[in-house]
Coordinates of C-alpha atoms (C1' of nucleotides) in Angstrom, one line a residue:
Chain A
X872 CA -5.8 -37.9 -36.4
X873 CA -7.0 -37.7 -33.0
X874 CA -11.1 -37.8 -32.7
X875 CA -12.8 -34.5 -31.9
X876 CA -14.6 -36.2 -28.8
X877 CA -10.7 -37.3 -26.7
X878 CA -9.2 -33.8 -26.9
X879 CA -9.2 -31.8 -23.8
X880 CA -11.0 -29.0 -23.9
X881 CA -8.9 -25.5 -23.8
X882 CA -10.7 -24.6 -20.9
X883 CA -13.8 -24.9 -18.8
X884 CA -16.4 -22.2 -19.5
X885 CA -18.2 -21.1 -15.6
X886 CA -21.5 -19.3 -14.8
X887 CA -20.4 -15.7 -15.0
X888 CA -20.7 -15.3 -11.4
X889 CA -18.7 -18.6 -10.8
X890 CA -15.9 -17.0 -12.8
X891 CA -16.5 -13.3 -11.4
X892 CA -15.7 -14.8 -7.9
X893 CA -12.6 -16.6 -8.8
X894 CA -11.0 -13.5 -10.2
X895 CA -12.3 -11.9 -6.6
X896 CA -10.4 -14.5 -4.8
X897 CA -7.1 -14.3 -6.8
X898 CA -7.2 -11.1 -6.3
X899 CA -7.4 -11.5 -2.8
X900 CA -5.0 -13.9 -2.4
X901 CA -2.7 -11.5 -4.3
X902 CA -3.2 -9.2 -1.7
X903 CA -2.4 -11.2 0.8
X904 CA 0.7 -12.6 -0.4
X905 CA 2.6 -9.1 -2.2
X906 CA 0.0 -6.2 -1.1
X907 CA -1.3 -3.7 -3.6
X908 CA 2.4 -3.4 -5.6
X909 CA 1.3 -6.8 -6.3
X910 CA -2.2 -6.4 -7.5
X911 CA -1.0 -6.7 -11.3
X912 CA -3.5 -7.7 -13.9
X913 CA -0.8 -10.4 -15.0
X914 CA -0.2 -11.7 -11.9
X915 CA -4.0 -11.5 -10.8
X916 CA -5.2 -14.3 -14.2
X917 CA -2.1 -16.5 -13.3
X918 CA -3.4 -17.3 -9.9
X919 CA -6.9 -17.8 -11.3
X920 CA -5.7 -19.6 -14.4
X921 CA -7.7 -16.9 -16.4
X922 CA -7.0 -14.9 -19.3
X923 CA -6.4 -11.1 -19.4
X924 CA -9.2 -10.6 -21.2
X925 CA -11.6 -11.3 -18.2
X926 CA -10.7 -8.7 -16.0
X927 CA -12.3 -6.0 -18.2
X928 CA -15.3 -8.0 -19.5
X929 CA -16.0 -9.4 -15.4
X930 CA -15.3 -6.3 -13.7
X931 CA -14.3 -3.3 -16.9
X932 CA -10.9 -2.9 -15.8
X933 CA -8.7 -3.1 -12.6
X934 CA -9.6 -0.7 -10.8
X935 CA -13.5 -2.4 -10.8
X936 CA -12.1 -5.7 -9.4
X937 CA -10.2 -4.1 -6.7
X938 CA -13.8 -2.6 -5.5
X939 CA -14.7 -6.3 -5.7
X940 CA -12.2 -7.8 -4.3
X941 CA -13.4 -4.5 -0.9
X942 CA -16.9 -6.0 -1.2
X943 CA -15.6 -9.5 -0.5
X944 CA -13.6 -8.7 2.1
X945 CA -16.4 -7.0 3.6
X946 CA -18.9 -9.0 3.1
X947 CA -18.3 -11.9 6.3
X948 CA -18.0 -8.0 8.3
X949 CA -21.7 -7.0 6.8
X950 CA -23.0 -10.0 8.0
X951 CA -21.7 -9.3 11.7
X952 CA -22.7 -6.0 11.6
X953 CA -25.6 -5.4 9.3
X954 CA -27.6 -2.5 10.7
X955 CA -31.2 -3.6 11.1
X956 CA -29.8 -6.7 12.8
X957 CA -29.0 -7.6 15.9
X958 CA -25.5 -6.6 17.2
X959 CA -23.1 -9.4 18.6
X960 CA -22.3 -9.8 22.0
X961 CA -19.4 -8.1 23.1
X962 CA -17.3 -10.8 24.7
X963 CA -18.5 -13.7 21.5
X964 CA -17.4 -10.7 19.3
X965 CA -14.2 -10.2 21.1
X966 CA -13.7 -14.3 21.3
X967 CA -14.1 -14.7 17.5
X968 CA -12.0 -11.7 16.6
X969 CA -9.0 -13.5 18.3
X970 CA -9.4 -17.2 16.9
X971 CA -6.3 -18.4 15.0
X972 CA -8.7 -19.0 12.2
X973 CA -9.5 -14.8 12.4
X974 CA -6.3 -13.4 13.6
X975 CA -4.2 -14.7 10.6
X976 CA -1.6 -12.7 8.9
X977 CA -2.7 -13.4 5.4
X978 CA -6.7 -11.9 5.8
X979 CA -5.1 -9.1 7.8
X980 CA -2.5 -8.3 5.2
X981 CA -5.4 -7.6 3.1
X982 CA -7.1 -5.3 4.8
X983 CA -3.9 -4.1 5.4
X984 CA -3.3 -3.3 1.3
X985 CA -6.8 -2.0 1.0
X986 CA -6.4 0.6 3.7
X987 CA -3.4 1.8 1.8
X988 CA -5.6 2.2 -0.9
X989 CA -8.4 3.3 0.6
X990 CA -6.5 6.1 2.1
X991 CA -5.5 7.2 -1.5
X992 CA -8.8 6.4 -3.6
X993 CA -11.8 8.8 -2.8
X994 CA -14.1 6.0 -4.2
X995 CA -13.2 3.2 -2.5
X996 CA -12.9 5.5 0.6
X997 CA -16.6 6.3 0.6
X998 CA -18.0 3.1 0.4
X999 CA -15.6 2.5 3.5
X1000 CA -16.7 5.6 4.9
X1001 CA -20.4 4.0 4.6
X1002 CA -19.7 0.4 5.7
X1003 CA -17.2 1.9 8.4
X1004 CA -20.6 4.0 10.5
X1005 CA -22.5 0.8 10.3
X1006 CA -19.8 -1.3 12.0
X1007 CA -19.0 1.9 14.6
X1008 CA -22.8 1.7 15.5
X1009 CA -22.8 -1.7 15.9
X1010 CA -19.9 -1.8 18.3
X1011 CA -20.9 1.2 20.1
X1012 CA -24.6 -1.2 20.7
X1013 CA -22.5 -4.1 22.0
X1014 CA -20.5 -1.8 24.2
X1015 CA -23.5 -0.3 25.8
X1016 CA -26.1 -3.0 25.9
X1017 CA -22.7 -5.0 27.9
X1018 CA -22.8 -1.8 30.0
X1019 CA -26.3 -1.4 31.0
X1020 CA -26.5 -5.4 31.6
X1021 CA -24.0 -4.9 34.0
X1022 CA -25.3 -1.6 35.5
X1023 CA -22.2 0.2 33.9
X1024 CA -21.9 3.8 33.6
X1025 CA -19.6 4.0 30.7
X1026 CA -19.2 6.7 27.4
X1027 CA -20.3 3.9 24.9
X1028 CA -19.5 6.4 21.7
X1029 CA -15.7 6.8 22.9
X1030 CA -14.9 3.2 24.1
X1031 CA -16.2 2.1 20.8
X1032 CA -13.9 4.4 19.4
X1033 CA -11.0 3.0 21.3
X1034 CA -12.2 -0.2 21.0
X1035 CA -12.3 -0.4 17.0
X1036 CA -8.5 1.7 16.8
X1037 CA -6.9 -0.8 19.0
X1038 CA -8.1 -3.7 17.1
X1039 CA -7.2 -2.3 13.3
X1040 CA -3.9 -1.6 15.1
X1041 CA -3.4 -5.5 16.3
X1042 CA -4.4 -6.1 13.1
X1043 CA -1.8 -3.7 12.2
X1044 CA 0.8 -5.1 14.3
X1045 CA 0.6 -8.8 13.1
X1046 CA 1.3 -8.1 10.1
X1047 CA 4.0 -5.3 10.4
X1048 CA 5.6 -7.2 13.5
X1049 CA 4.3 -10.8 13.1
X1050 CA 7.1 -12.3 15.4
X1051 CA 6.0 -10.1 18.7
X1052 CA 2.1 -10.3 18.1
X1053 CA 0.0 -13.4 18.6
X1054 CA -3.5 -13.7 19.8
X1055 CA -2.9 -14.3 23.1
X1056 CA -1.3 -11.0 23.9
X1057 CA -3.9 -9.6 21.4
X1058 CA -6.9 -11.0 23.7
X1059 CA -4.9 -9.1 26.8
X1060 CA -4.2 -6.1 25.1
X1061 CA -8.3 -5.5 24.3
X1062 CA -9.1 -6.6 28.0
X1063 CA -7.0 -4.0 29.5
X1064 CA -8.8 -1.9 27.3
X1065 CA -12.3 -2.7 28.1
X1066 CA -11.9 -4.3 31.8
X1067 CA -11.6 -1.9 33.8
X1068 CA -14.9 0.0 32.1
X1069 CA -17.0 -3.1 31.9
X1070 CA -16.1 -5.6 34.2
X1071 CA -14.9 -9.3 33.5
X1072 CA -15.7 -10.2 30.1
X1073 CA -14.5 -13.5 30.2
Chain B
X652 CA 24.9 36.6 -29.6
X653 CA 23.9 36.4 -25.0
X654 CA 26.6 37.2 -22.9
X655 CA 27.8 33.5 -21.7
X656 CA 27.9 35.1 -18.0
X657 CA 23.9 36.2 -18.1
X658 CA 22.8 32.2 -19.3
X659 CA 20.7 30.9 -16.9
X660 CA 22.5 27.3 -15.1
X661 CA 20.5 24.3 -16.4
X662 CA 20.7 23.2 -12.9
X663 CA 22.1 24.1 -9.4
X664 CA 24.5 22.0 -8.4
X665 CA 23.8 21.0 -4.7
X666 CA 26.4 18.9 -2.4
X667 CA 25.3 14.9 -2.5
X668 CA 23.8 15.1 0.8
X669 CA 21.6 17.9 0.4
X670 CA 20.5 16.1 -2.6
X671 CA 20.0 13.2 -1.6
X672 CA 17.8 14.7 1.5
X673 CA 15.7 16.7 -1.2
X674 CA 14.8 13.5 -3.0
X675 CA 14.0 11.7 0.2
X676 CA 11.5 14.5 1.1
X677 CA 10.0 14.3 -2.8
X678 CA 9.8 10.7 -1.8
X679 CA 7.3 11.2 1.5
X680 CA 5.7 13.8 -0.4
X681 CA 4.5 11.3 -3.0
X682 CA 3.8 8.9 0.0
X683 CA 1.5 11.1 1.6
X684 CA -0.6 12.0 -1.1
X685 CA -0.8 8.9 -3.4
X686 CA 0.4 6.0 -1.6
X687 CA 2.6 3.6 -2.3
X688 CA 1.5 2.7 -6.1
X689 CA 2.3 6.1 -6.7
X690 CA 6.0 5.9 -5.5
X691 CA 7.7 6.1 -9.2
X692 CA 10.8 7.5 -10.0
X693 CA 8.8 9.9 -12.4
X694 CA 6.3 11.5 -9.9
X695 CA 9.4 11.6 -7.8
X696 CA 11.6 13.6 -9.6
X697 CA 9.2 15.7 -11.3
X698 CA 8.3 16.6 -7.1
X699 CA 12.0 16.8 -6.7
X700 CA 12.6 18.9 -9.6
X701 CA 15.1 16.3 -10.6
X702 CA 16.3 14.0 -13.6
X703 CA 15.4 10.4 -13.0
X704 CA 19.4 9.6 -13.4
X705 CA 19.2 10.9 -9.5
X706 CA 17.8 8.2 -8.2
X707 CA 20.2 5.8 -9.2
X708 CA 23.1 7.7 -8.4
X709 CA 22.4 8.1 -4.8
X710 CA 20.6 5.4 -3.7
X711 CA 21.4 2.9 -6.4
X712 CA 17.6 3.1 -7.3
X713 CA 13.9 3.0 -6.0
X714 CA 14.5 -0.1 -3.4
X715 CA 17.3 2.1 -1.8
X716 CA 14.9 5.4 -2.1
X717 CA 12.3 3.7 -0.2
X718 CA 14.7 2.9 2.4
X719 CA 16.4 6.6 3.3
X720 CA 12.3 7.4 3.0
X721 CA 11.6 4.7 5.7
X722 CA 15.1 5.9 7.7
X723 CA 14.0 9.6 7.2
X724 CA 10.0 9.0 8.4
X725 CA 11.8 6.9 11.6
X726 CA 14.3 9.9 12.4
X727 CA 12.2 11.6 14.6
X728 CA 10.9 8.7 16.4
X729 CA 14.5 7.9 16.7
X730 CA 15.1 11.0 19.1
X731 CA 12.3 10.6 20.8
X732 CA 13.1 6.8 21.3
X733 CA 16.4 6.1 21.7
X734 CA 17.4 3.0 23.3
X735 CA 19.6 4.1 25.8
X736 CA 18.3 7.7 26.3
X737 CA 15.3 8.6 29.1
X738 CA 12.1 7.7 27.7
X739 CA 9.6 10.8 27.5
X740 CA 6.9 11.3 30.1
X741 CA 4.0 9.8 29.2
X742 CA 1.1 12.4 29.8
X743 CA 4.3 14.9 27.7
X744 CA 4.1 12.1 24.8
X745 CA 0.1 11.5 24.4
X746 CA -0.2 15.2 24.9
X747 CA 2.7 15.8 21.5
X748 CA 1.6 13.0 20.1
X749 CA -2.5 14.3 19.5
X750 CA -1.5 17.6 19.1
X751 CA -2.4 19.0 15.7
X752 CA 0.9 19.7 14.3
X753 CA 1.5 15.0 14.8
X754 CA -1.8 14.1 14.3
X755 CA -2.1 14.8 10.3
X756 CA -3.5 12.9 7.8
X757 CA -0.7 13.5 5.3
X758 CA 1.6 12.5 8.0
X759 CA 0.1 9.8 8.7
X760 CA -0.6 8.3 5.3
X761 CA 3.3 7.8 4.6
X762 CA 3.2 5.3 7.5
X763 CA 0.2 3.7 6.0
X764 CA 2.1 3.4 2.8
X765 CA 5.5 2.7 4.8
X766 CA 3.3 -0.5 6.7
X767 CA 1.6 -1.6 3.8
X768 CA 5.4 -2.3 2.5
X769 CA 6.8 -3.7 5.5
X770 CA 4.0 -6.2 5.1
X771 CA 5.6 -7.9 2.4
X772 CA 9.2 -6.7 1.9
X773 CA 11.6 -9.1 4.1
X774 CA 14.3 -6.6 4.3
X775 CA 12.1 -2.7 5.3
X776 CA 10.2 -5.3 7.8
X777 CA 13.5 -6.7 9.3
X778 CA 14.4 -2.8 10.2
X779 CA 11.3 -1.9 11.2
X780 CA 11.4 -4.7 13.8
X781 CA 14.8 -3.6 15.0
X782 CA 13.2 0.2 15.3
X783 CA 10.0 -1.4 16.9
X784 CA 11.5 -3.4 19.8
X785 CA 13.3 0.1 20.8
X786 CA 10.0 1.9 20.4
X787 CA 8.4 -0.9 22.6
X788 CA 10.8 -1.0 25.2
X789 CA 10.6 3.1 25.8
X790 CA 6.9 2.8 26.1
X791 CA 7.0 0.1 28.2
X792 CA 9.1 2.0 30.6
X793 CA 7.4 5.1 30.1
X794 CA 4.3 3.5 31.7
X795 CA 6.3 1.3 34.2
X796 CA 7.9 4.8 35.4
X797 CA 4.7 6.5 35.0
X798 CA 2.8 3.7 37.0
X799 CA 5.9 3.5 40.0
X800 CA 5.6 7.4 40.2
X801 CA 2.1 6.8 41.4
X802 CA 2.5 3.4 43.1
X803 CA 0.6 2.1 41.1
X804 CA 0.6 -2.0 40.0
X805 CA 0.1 -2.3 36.3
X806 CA 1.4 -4.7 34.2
X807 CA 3.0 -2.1 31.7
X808 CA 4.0 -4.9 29.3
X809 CA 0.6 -5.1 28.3
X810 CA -0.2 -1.6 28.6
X811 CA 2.7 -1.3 26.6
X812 CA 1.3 -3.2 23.9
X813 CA -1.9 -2.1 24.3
X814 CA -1.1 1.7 23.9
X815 CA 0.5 0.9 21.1
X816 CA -1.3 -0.4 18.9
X817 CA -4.3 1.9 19.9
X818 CA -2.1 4.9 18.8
X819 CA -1.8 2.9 15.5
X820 CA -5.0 2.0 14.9
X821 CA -5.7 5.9 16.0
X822 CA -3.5 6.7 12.7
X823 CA -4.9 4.8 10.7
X824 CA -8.7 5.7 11.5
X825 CA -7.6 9.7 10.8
X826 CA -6.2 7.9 7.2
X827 CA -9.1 5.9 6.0
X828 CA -12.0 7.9 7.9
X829 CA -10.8 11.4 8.0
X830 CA -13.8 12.9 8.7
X831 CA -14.7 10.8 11.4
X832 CA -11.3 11.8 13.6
X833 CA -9.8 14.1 15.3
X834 CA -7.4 15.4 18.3
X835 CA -9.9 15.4 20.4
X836 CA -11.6 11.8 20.0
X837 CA -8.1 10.4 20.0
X838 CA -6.9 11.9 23.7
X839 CA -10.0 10.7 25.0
X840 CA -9.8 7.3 23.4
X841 CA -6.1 7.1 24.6
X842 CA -7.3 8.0 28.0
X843 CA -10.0 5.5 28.1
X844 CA -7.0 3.0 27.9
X845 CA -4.5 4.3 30.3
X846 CA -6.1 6.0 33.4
X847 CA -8.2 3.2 34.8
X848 CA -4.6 1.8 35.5
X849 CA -2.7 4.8 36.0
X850 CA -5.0 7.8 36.8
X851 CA -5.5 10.8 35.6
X852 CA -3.0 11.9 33.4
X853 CA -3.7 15.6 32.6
Chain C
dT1415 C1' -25.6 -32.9 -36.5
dT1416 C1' -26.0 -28.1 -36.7
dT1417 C1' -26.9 -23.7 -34.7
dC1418 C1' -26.7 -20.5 -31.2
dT1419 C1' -25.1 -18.2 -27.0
dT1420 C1' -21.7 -16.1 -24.7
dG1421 C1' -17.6 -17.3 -22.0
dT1422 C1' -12.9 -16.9 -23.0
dT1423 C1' -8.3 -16.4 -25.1
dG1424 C1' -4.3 -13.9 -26.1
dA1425 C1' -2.1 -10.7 -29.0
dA1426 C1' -1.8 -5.7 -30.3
dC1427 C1' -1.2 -1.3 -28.6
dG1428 C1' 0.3 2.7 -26.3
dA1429 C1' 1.8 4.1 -21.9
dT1430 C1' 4.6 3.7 -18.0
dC1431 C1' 8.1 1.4 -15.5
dA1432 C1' 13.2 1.1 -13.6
dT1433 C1' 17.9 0.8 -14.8
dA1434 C1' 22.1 2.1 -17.2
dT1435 C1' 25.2 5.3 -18.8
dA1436 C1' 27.5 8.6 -22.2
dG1437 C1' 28.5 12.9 -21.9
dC1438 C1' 27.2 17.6 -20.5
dA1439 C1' 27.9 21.4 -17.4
dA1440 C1' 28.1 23.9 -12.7
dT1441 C1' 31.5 25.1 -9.8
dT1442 C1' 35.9 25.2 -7.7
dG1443 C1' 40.9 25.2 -7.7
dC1444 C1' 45.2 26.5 -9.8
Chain D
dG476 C1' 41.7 31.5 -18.5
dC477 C1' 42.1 26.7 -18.2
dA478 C1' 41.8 22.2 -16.0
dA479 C1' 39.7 19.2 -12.8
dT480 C1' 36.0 17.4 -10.1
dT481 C1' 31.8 15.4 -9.9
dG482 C1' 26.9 16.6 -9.8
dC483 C1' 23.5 16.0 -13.1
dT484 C1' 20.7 15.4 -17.5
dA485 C1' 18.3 12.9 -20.6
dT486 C1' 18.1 9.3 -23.7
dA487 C1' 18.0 4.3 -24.8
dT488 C1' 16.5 0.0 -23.5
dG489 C1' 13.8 -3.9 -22.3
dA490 C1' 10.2 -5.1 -19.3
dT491 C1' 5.7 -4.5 -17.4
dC492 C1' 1.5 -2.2 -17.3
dG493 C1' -3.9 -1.9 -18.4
dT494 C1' -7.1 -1.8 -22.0
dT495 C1' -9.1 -3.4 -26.2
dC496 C1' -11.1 -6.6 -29.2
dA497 C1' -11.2 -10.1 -33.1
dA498 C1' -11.9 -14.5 -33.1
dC499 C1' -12.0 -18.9 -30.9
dA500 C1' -14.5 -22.5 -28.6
dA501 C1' -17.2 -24.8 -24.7
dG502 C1' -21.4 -26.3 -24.1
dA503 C1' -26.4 -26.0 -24.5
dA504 C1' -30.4 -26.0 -27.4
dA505 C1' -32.9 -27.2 -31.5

DNA sequence: TTTCTTGTTGAACGATCATATAGCAATTGC
DNA sequence: GCAATTGCTATATGATCGTTCAACAAGAAA
């Protein structure tokens, strides 16, 4: 009979957190791959390698991890945008939205599956509606501190505004339409936005 | 014992079309007000006032629902977009486009729960595409008539794109952040885009 | 080596899901 | 009044869904 000490364990037992933030990430990955149809509690533990069982002791239920799975998404956004902290240049901002490594169809399909959600789900929707202000004031400080650097005269409030509709709908657009949207025409699109109100940005 | 002639008819028999179009419009109904995960061919019918045997029958189930709901949420886009008909004028389209009877949340939300499928279904994205490019190529030569109209130099490609995706993202905002939209904001944040290279368009 | 902590499994359960289809029944035509 | 047409119901079926929880077991502590 085979000695206690050579058999493999079953599994390897994580730090709670550890194993929290695995199930985050499957479920993000879900996302990206099938959208929210796809956001299955089956389908969720086989990309993590996880047992059922987890989802409602980690997160008590579904609908718990899906908030999760929001605040992950959000948090790299927090960072950027904290308020109390210093907003982001306009142009670095505009730069690193349009990276290959940021304008991927995968990340954006999430966002993409948690909109739908978030447009159906008065819960998650106010805790976007919250994170959502911060990130409007933020922009709207990078688009006027640009301005007055620059001795623009612009209306910060409503170019922000513009500004954070025509990026959701690139966003939008490379995942709908991935074939016809790429970051180059992305980086035009937002110039001929912004251009003729602020100058040369690049 | 009831006269057979005073029995109520289990049902009203209606032709297959007129059927059919009653079950596409319980279809965006559901759309609108609870998303995609709530496309089922229970809430559906019980919207429809219909046996779930329906669905089957005339569109050889929920795939082939979603599709006549897709077809019937493009119609009037269609009319308005024809390839080989005259593009609109554009001040006429941003003005019909931001009025309040368009720009409505419920509206709205079944093409946040139309892209949020397109996303990740090969075959709704591979007809959306076809739909796109002749939406795309009206705009564009909305704004390149627009522009030559006022001899003007613009490169409408971009505007095109541009436009676009800002109406998009417009749609989206008024979905996810109701509150926070509205006719007004989204005119000006259109015309923030187009009349530095066009002019005034009101 | 034994005990303890708690992470984890996976099956049971009831509900919901989409599809299939026998047969009912509204309505028209003869 | 009866027959024909075909729209339509509603049930059966197997699969999938999310939640629950008894009990297992990894791994640390004594």
């Amino acid at each position: 009979m085979t000695d206690q000490k050579t058999v493999q364990p079953r599994f390897k037992r994580l730090a709670a957190d550890d194993r929290a933030a695995e199930l985050v990430q499957a479920g993000l990955a879900v996302l990206a791959s099938g959208g929210i149809t796809a956001f299955t509690i089956d389908n969720i533990c086989k990309r993590a390698g996880a047992s059922r069982g987890l989802i409602g002791h980690h997160f008590g239920g579904k609908d718990g991890l899906l908030a999760a799975c929001y605040a992950a998404a959000y948090a790299p956004w927090f960072q950027m945008f904290n308020a109390g902290g210093t907003p982001p240049d306009l142009p670095d901002l505009i730069y690193e939205l349009f990276t290959d490594r940021q304008f991927r169809r995968d990340g954006l399909n999430i966002w993409l599956a948690l909109w739908g959600e978030i447009a159906v789900n008065a819960h998650l929707q106010a805790e976007h509606l919250r994170h959502y202000q911060a990130y409007e004031t933020a922009i709207r400080q990078s688009v006027a501190r640009f301005a007055q650097e620059r001795s623009r005269q612009v209306d910060a409030a409503n170019l922000a505004t513009a500004l954070i509709a025509l990026l959701d709908g690139l966003w939008l657009e490379l995942c709908i339409a991935p074939g016809l949207m790429n970051t180059h025409k992305a980086r035009r699109a937002v110039m001929a936005l912004l251009e003729p109100h602020l100058g040369p940005l690049a």
